[in-house]
């Protein structure tokens, strides 16, 4: 049989692609890990749908032979860091996280030389090379806990300045922030919150900790993506009465709106879209699974060092 290329897959219907994905999953003992910001149809084929922490924990415990990571590159890399003997595929190698690219090994090494006493806490939204030079990783779920675990030493917190500031406010720790940011969450302004609250008076406002400090000050809750989903479900009766405005990427909000029809769930702004998260399509998933394309490969020395930083985080989560 002739090997199909990606264009051939794009001509198939969604049902045909899903059948192929299910067949490949069985044949290859694969697991599909999917981030909350992925397109709805990709969320629909997930074996596990979640935030960065949940996906890392799932990657650490899976007994599948093949991990297909529908998210962005650092997430698939983290799965490989945790599973050196398994094959990890990402449906589109161009699916990066612009914030993760705001720091590299060279720039971190020179910051470490300037702050030799600092503990390096690195957000999971980072490359394996940057994790390898870090003492411990964190996610949006556990960043405050990780910072508290460090004790009284100064912390070089990379790469998200907004998450760094949030942790500083929560803990009072001596934090030297990197200047990175998420272009999706950093775009939210207090005027967006004012406008949304005028449109939906009395609504709760929940926000992701990648938002600016002045936006977070206005939030009733500051949570990871899965934390937000859980909060909405746990407070459903209150939210049915008051409504909820959610300050994060649209994928998580669409997930909740379709799972909870009729519940007044509103995006802070409808334009909050992470372009690289949307690169994953059913055609690319079927193609990479059937052809084994787009494997994540890491240098073993870097992987081992990065593993220590990720493992430390998982141990305290
Ligand atoms: P979560 O871990 O909260 O899902 O966040 C990941 C991310 O990239 C947010 O922009
Ligand atoms: Fe990166 Fe922001 Fe996209 Fe999350 S939403 S993957 S932090 S660019």
mmCIF file of C-alpha atoms in Angstrom, residues 35 37 72 96-100 102 125 160-162 180-189 192 207-212 215 225 228 246-253 267-278:
data_model
loop_
_atom_site.group_PDB
_atom_site.id
_atom_site.type_symbol
_atom_site.label_atom_id
_atom_site.label_comp_id
_atom_site.label_asym_id
_atom_site.label_seq_id
_atom_site.Cartn_x
_atom_site.Cartn_y
_atom_site.Cartn_z
ATOM 1 C CA UNK A 35 -4.683 20.049 26.481
ATOM 2 C CA UNK A 37 -7.037 24.693 24.646
ATOM 3 C CA UNK A 72 2.148 22.525 22.316
ATOM 4 C CA UNK A 96 5.246 25.943 19.955
ATOM 5 C CA UNK A 97 4.527 28.200 22.916
ATOM 6 C CA UNK A 98 5.829 31.727 22.230
ATOM 7 C CA UNK A 99 6.377 32.277 25.960
ATOM 8 C CA UNK A 100 8.618 29.188 26.173
ATOM 9 C CA UNK A 102 11.322 33.923 25.413
ATOM 10 C CA UNK A 125 6.098 26.328 29.612
ATOM 11 C CA UNK A 160 6.491 34.120 32.968
ATOM 12 C CA UNK A 161 6.719 37.504 34.718
ATOM 13 C CA UNK A 162 2.987 37.501 35.519
ATOM 14 C CA UNK A 180 8.510 36.554 29.467
ATOM 15 C CA UNK A 181 4.743 36.524 29.105
ATOM 16 C CA UNK A 182 1.900 34.715 27.371
ATOM 17 C CA UNK A 183 0.669 36.872 24.502
ATOM 18 C CA UNK A 184 -2.879 35.543 24.981
ATOM 19 C CA UNK A 185 -3.285 36.221 28.723
ATOM 20 C CA UNK A 186 -1.087 39.331 28.830
ATOM 21 C CA UNK A 187 -3.510 40.960 26.378
ATOM 22 C CA UNK A 188 -6.345 41.088 28.927
ATOM 23 C CA UNK A 189 -6.850 44.537 30.490
ATOM 24 C CA UNK A 192 -12.006 44.165 29.544
ATOM 25 C CA UNK A 207 -8.694 34.168 35.739
ATOM 26 C CA UNK A 208 -5.557 32.246 34.799
ATOM 27 C CA UNK A 209 -2.389 33.279 36.702
ATOM 28 C CA UNK A 210 -0.669 34.189 33.402
ATOM 29 C CA UNK A 211 -2.814 37.371 33.405
ATOM 30 C CA UNK A 212 -1.364 40.738 34.454
ATOM 31 C CA UNK A 215 -6.361 41.905 36.122
ATOM 32 C CA UNK A 225 -7.370 25.619 33.193
ATOM 33 C CA UNK A 228 -11.303 26.610 36.331
ATOM 34 C CA UNK A 246 -13.489 33.340 32.377
ATOM 35 C CA UNK A 247 -10.152 35.008 31.688
ATOM 36 C CA UNK A 248 -8.330 32.425 29.625
ATOM 37 C CA UNK A 249 -7.990 30.981 26.120
ATOM 38 C CA UNK A 250 -11.241 30.265 24.278
ATOM 39 C CA UNK A 251 -10.718 26.463 24.025
ATOM 40 C CA UNK A 252 -11.399 25.896 27.716
ATOM 41 C CA UNK A 253 -14.459 28.158 27.598
ATOM 42 C CA UNK A 267 -15.211 34.579 27.813
ATOM 43 C CA UNK A 268 -13.452 37.676 29.149
ATOM 44 C CA UNK A 269 -12.737 38.466 25.501
ATOM 45 C CA UNK A 270 -13.817 36.298 22.575
ATOM 46 C CA UNK A 271 -10.523 36.985 20.779
ATOM 47 C CA UNK A 272 -8.288 35.196 23.313
ATOM 48 C CA UNK A 273 -6.971 32.472 21.051
ATOM 49 C CA UNK A 274 -3.657 30.595 21.163
ATOM 50 C CA UNK A 275 -2.859 30.094 17.479
ATOM 51 C CA UNK A 276 -0.366 27.267 17.950
ATOM 52 C CA UNK A 277 -2.761 25.220 20.112
ATOM 53 C CA UNK A 278 -5.152 25.281 17.154
#
